[in-house]
Tab-separated table of C-alpha atoms in Angstrom:
chain	number	residue	atom	x	y	z
A	885	MET	CA	15.899	21.602	-39.685
A	886	ALA	CA	15.081	18.830	-36.905
A	887	TYR	CA	17.864	16.252	-36.084
A	888	TYR	CA	17.058	12.856	-37.672
A	889	TYR	CA	18.672	9.789	-36.159
A	890	ALA	CA	20.130	7.443	-38.875
A	891	GLU	CA	18.796	4.167	-37.292
A	892	PRO	CA	15.495	3.462	-35.786
A	893	SER	CA	14.940	2.997	-32.034
A	894	ARG	CA	14.774	-0.791	-31.111
A	895	THR	CA	13.140	-2.808	-28.266
A	896	PHE	CA	14.295	-5.796	-26.252
A	897	ASN	CA	12.137	-7.857	-28.525
A	898	GLU	CA	14.437	-7.314	-31.349
A	899	TYR	CA	17.502	-8.754	-29.893
A	900	LEU	CA	18.935	-12.252	-28.862
A	901	LEU	CA	22.020	-13.349	-27.021
A	902	VAL	CA	24.540	-15.698	-28.665
A	903	PRO	CA	25.887	-18.200	-26.381
A	904	GLY	CA	29.601	-18.157	-25.394
A	905	TYR	CA	32.165	-20.767	-24.025
A	906	SER	CA	31.113	-22.121	-20.599
A	907	SER	CA	33.671	-23.807	-18.209
A	908	SER	CA	32.564	-26.461	-15.768
A	909	GLU	CA	32.394	-24.118	-12.850
A	910	CYS	CA	30.028	-21.874	-14.939
A	911	ILE	CA	26.768	-23.165	-13.282
A	912	PRO	CA	24.049	-20.963	-11.569
A	913	ALA	CA	24.994	-21.937	-7.866
A	914	ASN	CA	28.348	-20.042	-8.608
A	915	THR	CA	27.023	-16.646	-10.119
A	916	SER	CA	26.630	-13.533	-8.260
A	917	LEU	CA	24.111	-11.035	-9.281
A	918	LYS	CA	25.780	-8.175	-7.022
A	919	THR	CA	25.342	-4.811	-8.741
A	920	PRO	CA	26.310	-1.009	-7.790
A	921	VAL	CA	23.348	1.183	-6.909
A	922	ALA	CA	25.357	4.453	-6.260
A	923	LYS	CA	28.280	6.045	-8.064
A	924	PHE	CA	31.836	5.305	-6.879
A	925	LYS	CA	35.400	6.337	-7.982
A	926	ARG	CA	37.837	4.241	-9.898
A	927	GLY	CA	39.428	1.439	-7.481
A	928	GLU	CA	36.766	2.186	-4.776
A	929	GLU	CA	33.740	0.073	-3.851
A	930	ALA	CA	30.182	1.374	-4.532
A	931	PRO	CA	28.902	2.854	-1.127
A	932	LEU	CA	25.597	1.031	-1.941
A	933	CYS	CA	25.298	-2.250	-3.844
A	934	MET	CA	22.395	-4.708	-4.240
A	935	ASN	CA	22.676	-8.644	-4.359
A	936	ILE	CA	20.166	-8.687	-7.104
A	937	PRO	CA	19.698	-6.245	-10.018
A	938	LEU	CA	16.008	-5.455	-9.609
A	939	VAL	CA	14.075	-2.612	-7.881
A	940	SER	CA	10.613	-2.127	-7.761
A	941	ALA	CA	9.029	0.980	-9.092
A	942	VAL	CA	8.071	4.414	-7.468
A	943	MET	CA	4.254	3.678	-7.959
A	944	GLN	CA	1.189	3.673	-5.610
A	945	SER	CA	0.225	0.238	-6.862
A	946	VAL	CA	3.781	-1.336	-6.533
A	947	SER	CA	6.042	0.032	-3.754
A	948	ASP	CA	4.811	0.462	-0.181
A	949	ASP	CA	6.679	-0.628	3.154
A	950	ARG	CA	5.188	-4.347	2.812
A	951	MET	CA	6.876	-4.589	-0.750
A	952	ALA	CA	10.160	-2.758	0.576
A	953	ILE	CA	10.498	-5.567	3.178
A	954	ALA	CA	9.766	-8.449	0.837
A	955	LEU	CA	12.251	-7.350	-1.816
A	956	ALA	CA	14.879	-6.493	0.720
A	957	LYS	CA	14.532	-10.023	2.113
A	958	GLU	CA	15.475	-11.181	-1.439
A	959	GLY	CA	18.370	-8.526	-1.988
A	960	GLY	CA	16.665	-5.868	-3.843
A	961	ILE	CA	15.331	-2.359	-3.185
A	962	SER	CA	11.966	-1.030	-3.180
A	963	PHE	CA	11.467	2.633	-3.647
A	964	VAL	CA	8.284	3.664	-1.698
A	965	TYR	CA	6.067	5.942	-3.982
A	966	ALA	CA	5.976	9.683	-3.446
A	967	SER	CA	2.526	10.610	-4.528
A	968	GLN	CA	1.231	10.750	-1.044
A	969	PRO	CA	1.515	13.002	2.034
A	970	ILE	CA	5.208	13.544	3.383
A	971	GLU	CA	4.282	12.222	6.630
A	972	ARG	CA	2.829	9.062	5.471
A	973	GLN	CA	5.778	8.087	3.083
A	974	ALA	CA	8.042	8.846	5.895
A	975	SER	CA	6.205	6.492	8.136
A	976	MET	CA	6.370	3.692	5.517
A	977	VAL	CA	10.160	4.228	5.246
A	978	LYS	CA	10.369	4.197	9.141
A	979	LYS	CA	8.357	0.816	9.318
A	980	VAL	CA	10.929	-0.823	6.893
A	981	LYS	CA	13.714	0.313	9.082
A	982	ASP	CA	12.095	-0.692	12.357
A	983	TYR	CA	11.092	-4.087	10.911
A	984	LYS	CA	12.306	-7.106	12.853
A	985	ALA	CA	12.786	-10.241	10.827
A	986	GLY	CA	10.087	-12.658	11.645
A	987	PHE	CA	7.943	-10.279	13.626
A	988	VAL	CA	5.095	-9.326	11.308
A	989	THR	CA	2.880	-6.392	11.594
A	990	SER	CA	-0.820	-7.552	11.112
A	991	ASP	CA	-2.594	-5.999	8.222
A	992	SER	CA	-5.488	-8.205	8.277
A	993	ASN	CA	-7.771	-6.945	11.263
A	994	LEU	CA	-11.455	-6.806	12.043
A	995	ARG	CA	-13.783	-6.128	15.159
A	996	PRO	CA	-15.613	-8.936	16.961
A	997	ASP	CA	-18.994	-7.581	15.972
A	998	GLN	CA	-18.014	-7.735	12.151
A	999	THR	CA	-19.217	-10.979	10.218
A	1000	LEU	CA	-18.156	-13.993	8.267
A	1001	ALA	CA	-18.862	-12.042	5.256
A	1002	ASP	CA	-16.230	-9.413	6.387
A	1003	ILE	CA	-13.863	-12.300	6.989
A	1004	LEU	CA	-14.338	-13.691	3.243
A	1005	GLU	CA	-14.122	-10.122	1.822
A	1006	LEU	CA	-10.796	-9.291	3.485
A	1007	LYS	CA	-9.391	-12.880	2.355
A	1008	ALA	CA	-10.328	-12.275	-1.176
A	1009	ARG	CA	-8.869	-8.865	-0.948
A	1010	THR	CA	-5.564	-9.916	0.715
A	1011	GLY	CA	-5.114	-13.330	0.308
A	1012	HIS	CA	-4.419	-13.896	4.216
A	1013	SER	CA	-6.042	-16.491	5.866
A	1014	THR	CA	-5.133	-15.556	9.462
A	1015	VAL	CA	-7.161	-12.669	10.800
A	1016	ALA	CA	-6.381	-10.859	14.230
A	1017	VAL	CA	-9.755	-9.603	16.116
A	1018	THR	CA	-9.021	-6.746	17.909
A	1019	ASP	CA	-11.361	-4.493	20.080
A	1020	ASP	CA	-11.066	-1.628	17.536
A	1021	GLY	CA	-10.303	-3.498	14.317
A	1022	THR	CA	-6.748	-2.021	14.112
A	1023	GLN	CA	-3.364	-3.723	14.081
A	1024	ASN	CA	-2.387	-2.381	17.310
A	1025	GLY	CA	-5.797	-2.768	19.198
A	1026	LYS	CA	-6.455	-5.075	22.034
A	1027	LEU	CA	-6.402	-8.662	20.988
A	1028	ILE	CA	-9.824	-10.269	21.409
A	1029	GLY	CA	-9.166	-13.477	19.242
A	1030	ILE	CA	-7.784	-15.044	16.065
A	1031	VAL	CA	-9.551	-16.492	13.110
A	1032	THR	CA	-8.181	-18.855	10.514
A	1033	GLY	CA	-9.614	-20.976	8.029
A	1034	ARG	CA	-10.035	-23.890	10.477
A	1035	ASP	CA	-12.813	-21.635	12.490
A	1036	TYR	CA	-15.490	-21.636	9.856
A	1037	ARG	CA	-17.045	-23.521	7.181
A	1038	VAL	CA	-18.763	-21.336	4.266
A	1039	THR	CA	-21.114	-24.128	3.244
A	1040	ARG	CA	-22.428	-24.537	6.706
A	1041	MET	CA	-22.549	-20.942	8.135
A	1042	ASP	CA	-24.538	-17.964	7.833
A	1043	ARG	CA	-22.481	-15.123	6.266
A	1044	ASN	CA	-24.089	-12.661	8.848
A	1045	THR	CA	-22.554	-14.718	11.721
A	1046	ARG	CA	-20.680	-12.509	14.089
A	1047	ILE	CA	-17.134	-13.149	14.387
A	1048	ASP	CA	-16.968	-13.388	18.176
A	1049	MET	CA	-19.288	-16.486	17.524
A	1050	PHE	CA	-16.720	-18.732	15.986
A	1051	MET	CA	-13.220	-17.111	16.378
A	1052	THR	CA	-10.653	-18.624	18.707
A	1053	PRO	CA	-10.748	-16.422	21.816
A	1054	ILE	CA	-7.882	-14.852	23.452
A	1055	ASP	CA	-8.204	-17.248	26.674
A	1056	LYS	CA	-7.582	-20.269	24.213
A	1057	ILE	CA	-4.664	-18.653	22.538
A	1058	ILE	CA	-0.918	-19.333	23.353
A	1059	TYR	CA	0.819	-15.815	23.006
A	1060	ALA	CA	4.165	-14.009	23.973
A	1061	LEU	CA	4.873	-10.664	25.552
A	1062	GLU	CA	6.558	-7.929	23.833
A	1063	GLY	CA	10.548	-8.279	24.095
A	1064	THR	CA	10.499	-11.824	23.245
A	1065	SER	CA	13.433	-12.752	20.801
A	1066	LEU	CA	12.579	-14.501	17.441
A	1067	LYS	CA	14.452	-17.598	18.619
A	1068	GLU	CA	12.194	-17.888	21.677
A	1069	ALA	CA	9.216	-17.161	19.629
A	1070	ASN	CA	10.328	-20.074	17.065
A	1071	ASN	CA	10.805	-22.215	19.975
A	1072	ILE	CA	7.171	-21.665	21.544
A	1073	ILE	CA	5.802	-22.294	18.044
A	1074	TRP	CA	7.603	-25.801	17.730
A	1075	ASP	CA	7.034	-26.752	21.310
A	1076	HIS	CA	3.283	-26.067	21.029
A	1077	LYS	CA	2.748	-27.030	17.414
A	1078	LEU	CA	1.458	-23.568	16.468
A	1079	ASN	CA	1.009	-21.912	13.268
A	1080	THR	CA	0.819	-18.347	14.384
A	1081	LEU	CA	2.181	-16.770	17.565
A	1082	PRO	CA	0.678	-13.281	18.660
A	1083	ILE	CA	3.074	-10.854	20.300
A	1084	LEU	CA	1.300	-8.768	22.862
A	1085	SER	CA	2.144	-5.719	24.950
A	1086	ASP	CA	1.891	-5.824	28.679
A	1087	GLU	CA	-1.627	-4.101	28.183
A	1088	GLY	CA	-2.840	-7.027	25.832
A	1089	ARG	CA	-2.346	-4.797	22.712
A	1090	LEU	CA	-1.235	-6.615	19.481
A	1091	VAL	CA	2.289	-5.783	18.750
A	1092	ALA	CA	3.096	-8.399	15.820
A	1093	LEU	CA	2.629	-11.984	14.581
A	1094	VAL	CA	5.243	-14.741	14.176
A	1095	PHE	CA	4.335	-17.434	11.755
A	1096	ARG	CA	5.520	-20.926	11.502
A	1097	LYS	CA	6.094	-20.728	7.691
A	1098	ASP	CA	8.440	-17.553	7.963
A	1099	TYR	CA	10.975	-19.790	10.026
A	1100	THR	CA	11.874	-21.670	6.874
A	1101	SER	CA	11.545	-18.479	4.759
A	1102	ASN	CA	14.161	-16.622	7.050
A	1103	LYS	CA	16.587	-19.571	6.407
A	1104	GLU	CA	16.237	-19.155	2.851
A	1105	ASN	CA	16.892	-15.259	2.609
A	1106	LEU	CA	20.753	-15.645	2.182
A	1107	LEU	CA	20.765	-12.478	-0.055
A	1108	GLU	CA	18.849	-10.113	2.263
A	1109	LEU	CA	19.877	-6.541	1.957
A	1110	THR	CA	20.822	-4.554	5.304
A	1111	ASP	CA	22.729	-1.611	6.310
A	1112	SER	CA	25.429	-1.649	8.903
A	1113	PHE	CA	22.889	-1.807	11.691
A	1114	LYS	CA	21.280	-5.032	10.320
A	1115	ARG	CA	18.035	-3.066	9.095
A	1116	TYR	CA	16.639	-3.644	5.871
A	1117	VAL	CA	17.591	-1.305	2.914
A	1118	VAL	CA	14.824	0.985	1.575
A	1119	GLY	CA	14.460	3.655	-0.855
A	1120	ALA	CA	12.048	6.412	-1.402
A	1121	GLY	CA	10.867	8.660	-4.376
A	1122	ILE	CA	10.894	12.164	-4.499
A	1123	ASN	CA	9.605	14.934	-6.715
A	1124	THR	CA	10.903	18.362	-7.952
A	1125	ARG	CA	8.165	20.374	-6.115
A	1126	ASP	CA	8.312	19.878	-2.352
A	1127	TYR	CA	11.734	18.373	-2.105
A	1128	ARG	CA	12.907	20.927	0.533
A	1129	GLU	CA	10.311	19.403	3.063
A	1130	ARG	CA	10.185	15.770	1.513
A	1131	VAL	CA	13.809	14.958	1.615
A	1132	PRO	CA	14.691	15.852	5.206
A	1133	ALA	CA	11.574	13.864	6.336
A	1134	LEU	CA	12.653	10.852	4.426
A	1135	VAL	CA	16.364	11.018	5.622
A	1136	GLY	CA	14.993	11.405	9.077
A	1137	ALA	CA	13.123	8.314	8.785
A	1138	GLY	CA	16.196	6.247	7.631
A	1139	ALA	CA	15.856	6.111	3.611
A	1140	ASP	CA	19.002	4.502	2.343
A	1141	ILE	CA	18.692	6.048	-1.128
A	1142	LEU	CA	16.274	8.429	-2.996
A	1143	CYS	CA	15.052	8.583	-6.401
A	1144	ILE	CA	13.574	11.646	-8.418
A	1145	ASP	CA	10.541	10.249	-9.857
A	1146	SER	CA	9.716	11.945	-13.278
A	1147	SER	CA	8.764	11.325	-16.635
A	1148	GLU	CA	11.517	13.410	-17.995
A	1149	GLY	CA	14.840	14.139	-16.319
A	1150	PHE	CA	16.687	16.261	-18.839
A	1151	THR	CA	15.329	19.445	-17.108
A	1152	GLU	CA	16.367	22.564	-14.762
A	1153	TRP	CA	14.201	21.313	-12.198
A	1154	GLN	CA	16.059	17.976	-11.624
A	1155	LYS	CA	19.310	19.939	-11.583
A	1156	THR	CA	17.978	22.384	-8.836
A	1157	THR	CA	16.605	19.279	-6.782
A	1158	LEU	CA	20.018	17.640	-6.992
A	1159	ARG	CA	21.902	20.892	-6.205
A	1160	TYR	CA	19.778	21.251	-3.075
A	1161	ILE	CA	20.572	17.920	-1.806
A	1162	ARG	CA	24.220	17.897	-2.387
A	1163	GLY	CA	24.256	21.476	-0.604
A	1164	ALA	CA	22.196	20.337	2.202
A	1165	TYR	CA	23.733	16.720	2.719
A	1166	GLY	CA	27.018	16.309	0.435
A	1167	ASP	CA	27.544	12.803	-0.805
A	1168	ALA	CA	26.022	11.455	2.418
A	1169	VAL	CA	22.487	11.085	0.858
A	1170	LYS	CA	22.256	8.940	-2.353
A	1171	VAL	CA	19.858	10.088	-4.801
A	1172	GLY	CA	19.071	8.786	-8.484
A	1173	ALA	CA	17.779	10.862	-11.230
A	1174	GLY	CA	15.777	10.525	-14.487
A	1175	ASN	CA	14.443	9.489	-16.746
A	1176	ILE	CA	16.393	10.189	-19.846
A	1177	VAL	CA	17.145	8.089	-23.069
A	1178	ASP	CA	20.101	9.385	-24.733
A	1179	ARG	CA	23.803	10.465	-24.157
A	1180	GLU	CA	23.306	14.129	-23.513
A	1181	GLY	CA	20.574	13.432	-20.824
A	1182	PHE	CA	22.931	11.135	-18.970
A	1183	LEU	CA	25.852	13.447	-19.038
A	1184	PHE	CA	23.682	16.227	-17.907
A	1185	LEU	CA	22.512	14.293	-14.783
A	1186	ALA	CA	25.696	12.788	-14.001
A	1187	GLU	CA	27.250	16.298	-14.023
A	1188	ALA	CA	24.402	17.535	-11.829
A	1189	GLY	CA	25.318	14.989	-9.106
A	1190	ALA	CA	23.184	11.924	-9.552
A	1191	ASP	CA	24.131	8.872	-8.020
A	1192	PHE	CA	22.434	6.736	-10.656
A	1193	VAL	CA	20.678	7.700	-13.660
A	1194	LYS	CA	17.126	5.945	-14.801
A	1195	VAL	CA	16.699	5.193	-18.451
A	1196	GLY	CA	13.582	5.008	-20.286
A	1197	ILE	CA	10.627	7.022	-21.520
A	1198	GLY	CA	7.285	5.849	-22.501
A	1199	GLY	CA	8.106	1.965	-22.341
A	1200	GLY	CA	6.167	1.101	-19.302
A	1201	SER	CA	3.146	-1.464	-19.775
A	1202	ILE	CA	0.808	1.308	-18.342
A	1203	CYS	CA	2.729	4.342	-19.910
A	1204	ILE	CA	0.920	6.309	-22.848
A	1205	THR	CA	3.434	9.112	-23.005
A	1206	ARG	CA	4.468	8.041	-26.650
A	1207	GLU	CA	0.756	7.991	-27.678
A	1208	THR	CA	-0.126	11.288	-25.891
A	1209	LYS	CA	2.881	13.300	-26.598
A	1210	GLY	CA	5.035	11.466	-29.171
A	1211	ILE	CA	8.053	11.602	-26.885
A	1212	GLY	CA	10.271	8.456	-26.252
A	1213	ARG	CA	12.730	6.049	-27.608
A	1214	GLY	CA	12.841	2.104	-27.798
A	1215	GLN	CA	14.173	0.985	-24.643
A	1216	ALA	CA	16.907	-1.471	-26.160
A	1217	THR	CA	18.496	1.554	-28.115
A	1218	ALA	CA	18.190	3.982	-25.246
A	1219	VAL	CA	20.046	1.574	-22.669
A	1220	ILE	CA	22.806	0.876	-25.367
A	1221	GLU	CA	23.479	4.501	-26.023
A	1222	VAL	CA	23.546	5.633	-22.398
A	1223	ALA	CA	25.574	2.617	-21.235
A	1224	GLN	CA	28.194	3.786	-23.772
A	1225	ALA	CA	27.926	7.317	-22.502
A	1226	ARG	CA	28.387	5.907	-18.868
A	1227	ASP	CA	31.505	4.001	-20.045
A	1228	GLU	CA	32.999	7.058	-21.543
A	1229	TYR	CA	32.291	9.257	-18.628
A	1230	PHE	CA	33.954	6.683	-16.529
A	1231	GLN	CA	37.002	6.727	-18.433
A	1232	LYS	CA	37.269	10.391	-18.724
A	1233	THR	CA	36.289	11.190	-14.979
A	1234	GLY	CA	37.071	8.083	-13.243
A	1235	ILE	CA	33.658	8.189	-11.592
A	1236	TYR	CA	31.332	5.236	-12.305
A	1237	VAL	CA	27.711	6.235	-12.389
A	1238	PRO	CA	25.284	3.362	-12.497
A	1239	ILE	CA	22.251	3.285	-14.933
A	1240	CYS	CA	18.978	1.714	-14.242
A	1241	SER	CA	16.749	0.343	-17.260
A	1242	ASP	CA	12.919	1.461	-16.420
A	1243	GLY	CA	10.485	0.141	-18.576
A	1244	GLY	CA	10.109	-2.070	-21.570
A	1245	ILE	CA	10.294	-5.336	-19.760
A	1246	VAL	CA	7.701	-7.933	-20.779
A	1247	HIS	CA	9.578	-11.440	-20.277
A	1248	ASP	CA	12.257	-12.248	-17.898
A	1249	TYR	CA	14.966	-12.398	-20.633
A	1250	HIS	CA	14.324	-8.849	-21.502
A	1251	ILE	CA	16.107	-8.406	-17.896
A	1252	VAL	CA	18.878	-10.343	-19.020
A	1253	LEU	CA	19.289	-8.367	-22.316
A	1254	ALA	CA	19.181	-5.097	-20.383
A	1255	LEU	CA	21.940	-6.210	-18.189
A	1256	ALA	CA	23.866	-7.383	-21.105
A	1257	MET	CA	23.350	-3.970	-23.039
A	1258	GLY	CA	24.989	-2.481	-19.946
A	1259	GLY	CA	22.340	-1.551	-17.434
A	1260	ASP	CA	23.404	-2.106	-13.841
A	1261	PHE	CA	19.797	-2.762	-12.532
A	1262	CYS	CA	16.158	-2.784	-13.757
A	1263	MET	CA	13.298	-0.899	-12.123
A	1264	LEU	CA	9.984	-3.111	-12.560
A	1265	GLY	CA	6.453	-1.982	-12.146
A	1266	ARG	CA	4.186	-4.520	-13.718
A	1267	TYR	CA	6.352	-7.432	-12.670
A	1268	PHE	CA	6.102	-6.756	-8.913
A	1269	ALA	CA	2.267	-5.491	-9.041
A	1270	ARG	CA	1.335	-9.158	-9.632
A	1271	PHE	CA	2.172	-10.210	-6.306
A	1272	ASP	CA	0.797	-10.474	-2.827
A	1273	GLU	CA	3.221	-8.181	-1.331
A	1274	SER	CA	1.875	-5.214	-3.626
A	1275	PRO	CA	-0.246	-2.432	-2.183
A	1276	SER	CA	-3.258	-2.829	-4.656
A	1277	ASN	CA	-6.165	-4.907	-4.284
A	1278	LYS	CA	-6.713	-8.627	-5.524
A	1279	VAL	CA	-9.892	-8.841	-7.476
A	1280	SER	CA	-11.928	-11.595	-9.475
A	1281	VAL	CA	-12.412	-10.574	-13.173
A	1282	GLY	CA	-14.190	-12.933	-15.536
A	1283	GLY	CA	-13.442	-15.776	-13.114
A	1284	ASN	CA	-9.598	-14.899	-12.744
A	1285	TYR	CA	-7.842	-13.266	-9.805
A	1286	MET	CA	-6.297	-10.079	-10.883
A	1287	LYS	CA	-4.093	-7.287	-9.252
A	1288	GLU	CA	-5.095	-3.600	-9.700
A	1289	TYR	CA	-2.361	-1.730	-11.529
A	1290	TRP	CA	-2.220	1.906	-12.451
A	1291	GLY	CA	0.211	4.337	-13.920
A	1292	GLU	CA	1.608	7.328	-11.984
A	1293	GLY	CA	0.290	9.689	-14.785
A	1294	SER	CA	-3.323	8.344	-14.616
A	1295	LEU	CA	-6.140	10.286	-13.051
A	1296	ARG	CA	-6.446	7.724	-10.139
A	1297	ALA	CA	-2.859	8.538	-9.246
A	1298	ARG	CA	-3.216	12.211	-9.823
A	1299	ASN	CA	0.643	12.330	-9.384
A	1300	TRP	CA	0.941	15.559	-11.094
A	1301	GLN	CA	4.401	16.226	-9.601
A	1302	ARG	CA	5.892	13.516	-11.684
A	1303	TYR	CA	4.890	15.267	-15.075
A	1304	ASP	CA	5.787	18.622	-13.700
A	1305	MET	CA	6.390	21.221	-16.319
A	1306	GLY	CA	6.149	24.386	-14.055
A	1307	ASP	CA	2.370	24.724	-14.264
A	1308	PRO	CA	1.278	26.866	-11.059
A	1309	ALA	CA	-2.033	24.975	-11.268
A	1310	GLY	CA	-0.454	21.871	-9.980
A	1311	GLU	CA	-2.846	19.227	-11.837
A	1312	LEU	CA	-2.843	16.648	-14.742
A	1313	SER	CA	-3.982	18.388	-17.928
A	1314	PHE	CA	-4.199	14.856	-19.627
A	1315	GLU	CA	-3.172	11.465	-18.770
A	1316	GLU	CA	-0.093	9.728	-19.470
A	1317	GLY	CA	-0.764	6.430	-17.739
A	1318	VAL	CA	-3.669	3.873	-17.786
A	1319	ASP	CA	-5.690	2.145	-15.105
A	1320	SER	CA	-5.676	-1.696	-15.651
A	1321	TYR	CA	-5.372	-4.975	-14.094
A	1322	VAL	CA	-2.384	-7.542	-14.427
A	1323	PRO	CA	-2.638	-11.195	-13.700
A	1324	TYR	CA	-2.323	-12.414	-9.998
A	1325	ALA	CA	0.696	-14.525	-9.629
A	1326	GLY	CA	1.028	-15.292	-5.911
A	1327	ASN	CA	3.898	-14.607	-3.569
A	1328	LEU	CA	7.193	-12.462	-4.482
A	1329	HIS	CA	9.724	-15.180	-3.234
A	1330	ASP	CA	8.598	-18.037	-5.226
A	1331	ASN	CA	8.224	-16.042	-8.405
A	1332	LEU	CA	11.341	-14.067	-8.103
A	1333	GLY	CA	13.382	-17.035	-7.532
A	1334	VAL	CA	12.458	-18.468	-10.922
A	1335	THR	CA	13.413	-15.227	-12.598
A	1336	LEU	CA	16.730	-14.922	-10.984
A	1337	HIS	CA	17.346	-18.639	-11.900
A	1338	LYS	CA	16.800	-17.693	-15.488
A	1339	ILE	CA	19.091	-14.544	-15.374
A	1340	ARG	CA	21.846	-16.897	-13.710
A	1341	SER	CA	21.427	-19.766	-16.211
A	1342	THR	CA	21.700	-17.473	-19.242
A	1343	MET	CA	24.727	-15.681	-17.791
A	1344	CYS	CA	26.379	-19.238	-17.654
A	1345	ASN	CA	25.183	-19.762	-21.152
A	1346	CYS	CA	27.385	-16.891	-22.053
A	1347	GLY	CA	30.313	-17.949	-19.890
A	1348	ALA	CA	29.941	-15.337	-17.062
A	1349	LEU	CA	29.655	-15.579	-13.260
A	1350	THR	CA	29.085	-11.725	-12.565
A	1351	VAL	CA	27.193	-8.894	-14.075
A	1352	ALA	CA	30.567	-7.221	-14.966
A	1353	GLU	CA	31.781	-10.095	-16.630
A	1354	PHE	CA	28.573	-10.724	-18.479
A	1355	GLN	CA	28.672	-7.222	-19.966
A	1356	LYS	CA	32.069	-7.869	-21.245
A	1357	LYS	CA	31.671	-11.361	-22.598
A	1358	ALA	CA	27.985	-10.692	-23.894
A	1359	LYS	CA	27.407	-11.330	-27.773
A	1360	ILE	CA	24.031	-9.667	-28.990
A	1361	THR	CA	22.519	-10.338	-32.273
A	1362	GLN	CA	19.465	-8.424	-33.861
A	1363	VAL	CA	16.734	-10.560	-34.985
A	1364	SER	CA	14.274	-10.407	-37.947
A	1365	SER	CA	10.531	-10.771	-37.560
A	1366	LEU	CA	10.705	-14.290	-38.930
A	1367	SER	CA	13.366	-15.284	-36.495
A	1368	ILE	CA	11.069	-14.053	-33.691
A	1369	ILE	CA	8.076	-16.355	-34.864
A	1370	GLU	CA	10.653	-19.094	-35.325
A	1371	GLY	CA	11.700	-18.597	-31.598
A	1372	GLY	CA	8.436	-19.755	-30.152
A	1373	ALA	CA	6.415	-22.875	-30.542
A	1374	HIS	CA	5.420	-23.365	-34.046
A	1375	ASP	CA	4.195	-26.188	-36.527
A	1376	VAL	CA	3.070	-28.244	-33.784
A	1377	TYR	CA	-0.276	-28.992	-32.322
A	1378	LEU	CA	-0.324	-27.633	-28.451
A	1379	LYS	CA	-1.962	-29.330	-25.581
A	1380	ASP	CA	-4.048	-27.723	-23.039
A	1381	ASN	CA	-6.130	-29.103	-20.082
A	1382	ALA	CA	-9.030	-29.806	-22.236
A	1383	GLY	CA	-7.143	-31.898	-24.928
A	1384	ALA	CA	-4.992	-31.176	-27.852
A	1385	SER	CA	-5.996	-27.895	-29.271
A	1386	ALA	CA	-6.263	-27.282	-33.092
A	1387	THR	CA	-3.808	-24.244	-32.927
A	1388	LYS	CA	-0.628	-24.246	-34.898
């Protein structure tokens, strides 16, 4: 007879935090969101920590080198997606490790023989107003000119006008040569009142761009996450098929931590993959595993050698695993049980294995609940897909800007390795993810700042200044359907931009 759980599995929506005593020192400015990412022994420091408890998902539409740089600046880790050729993924990892803060690789480039229409299409897709004009239209071509919003007027120009007819040509551009320090570049920007300073090689090829706006941004990134060589920390996804080739390439490129990207982690394939990494690299290479939703799954991966364990099946906004296969568990219930198993394992073995809550996050307060319930950090997909830094296209849908967002189990991603069940055909038999849009939200820095402030503020409401203290002091209550309604705006007439609405 099948085993039946006595209690239903529950979501984050079904819980609230109850405030605790807050001292005068308990203010957001005094909080620390530092959290461990890799396992450690009792009495020792974790070999790898983050300054914020957030990582971006191992997804084509979320995590590439640009997202990894942006998130590392904020104190988190991005796991570069694995559903691509090994060489390309390793190249993305290397770009992050080679990145010099303030020196931006141009990803908006066109040829001089292209037109204003191409400028407008590129701007709509990327959101970038500065376009480098190179001889071959590549990011490292010979710089011919620069186009900004000041160089053209859409209402007065034919869209077929060639770029070289209105761009600012190279002979009128102030630039610096490769080898210029960031301090020197910023001095040139301020001395000449520039918004953008191109960095060129001796042959005149574009190496990077330095922006005036990034000067302030760099001063604000007090939590940036770097390794011992002051390079940004970056993660990378792997699968249970080509790990013997992919892992060495990623380690060689400088990946700080790996993550087995799979919809279900309680498998022999994950154990075999972990055994290979431990045999080849010992504990030098950090690797997370998952996903699981119960005590048994956690203990299996902890014993197999995982540095962290990912919790959650079927809770992602683009995941339809529960619909197609009837497999999964409410995210809150899964996190609660796995956190208890982690604590028991720590008491028994003296080894603390961090857990990552992956999925089920709709509102910012769900992140806070995941942490209070024992999660060490959260993996987010939809959240990060909305920003400029995600690799997907920005498109206009019904007059509103959207970002494309698709699941790794969708036919668009064709990531059959993630859903590997040993099928030699190596293909998706059916979809476990959808292709969708999410509302465009702007840049990562500003949006993430609001989210982190909410987390810190809630921790203070509960009388905690660190994540560990928060988990000890948090008081959590289950809520009824009526109390959920009570928690939102009700029994009032809401205002909107068009005037008072008639909705209660």
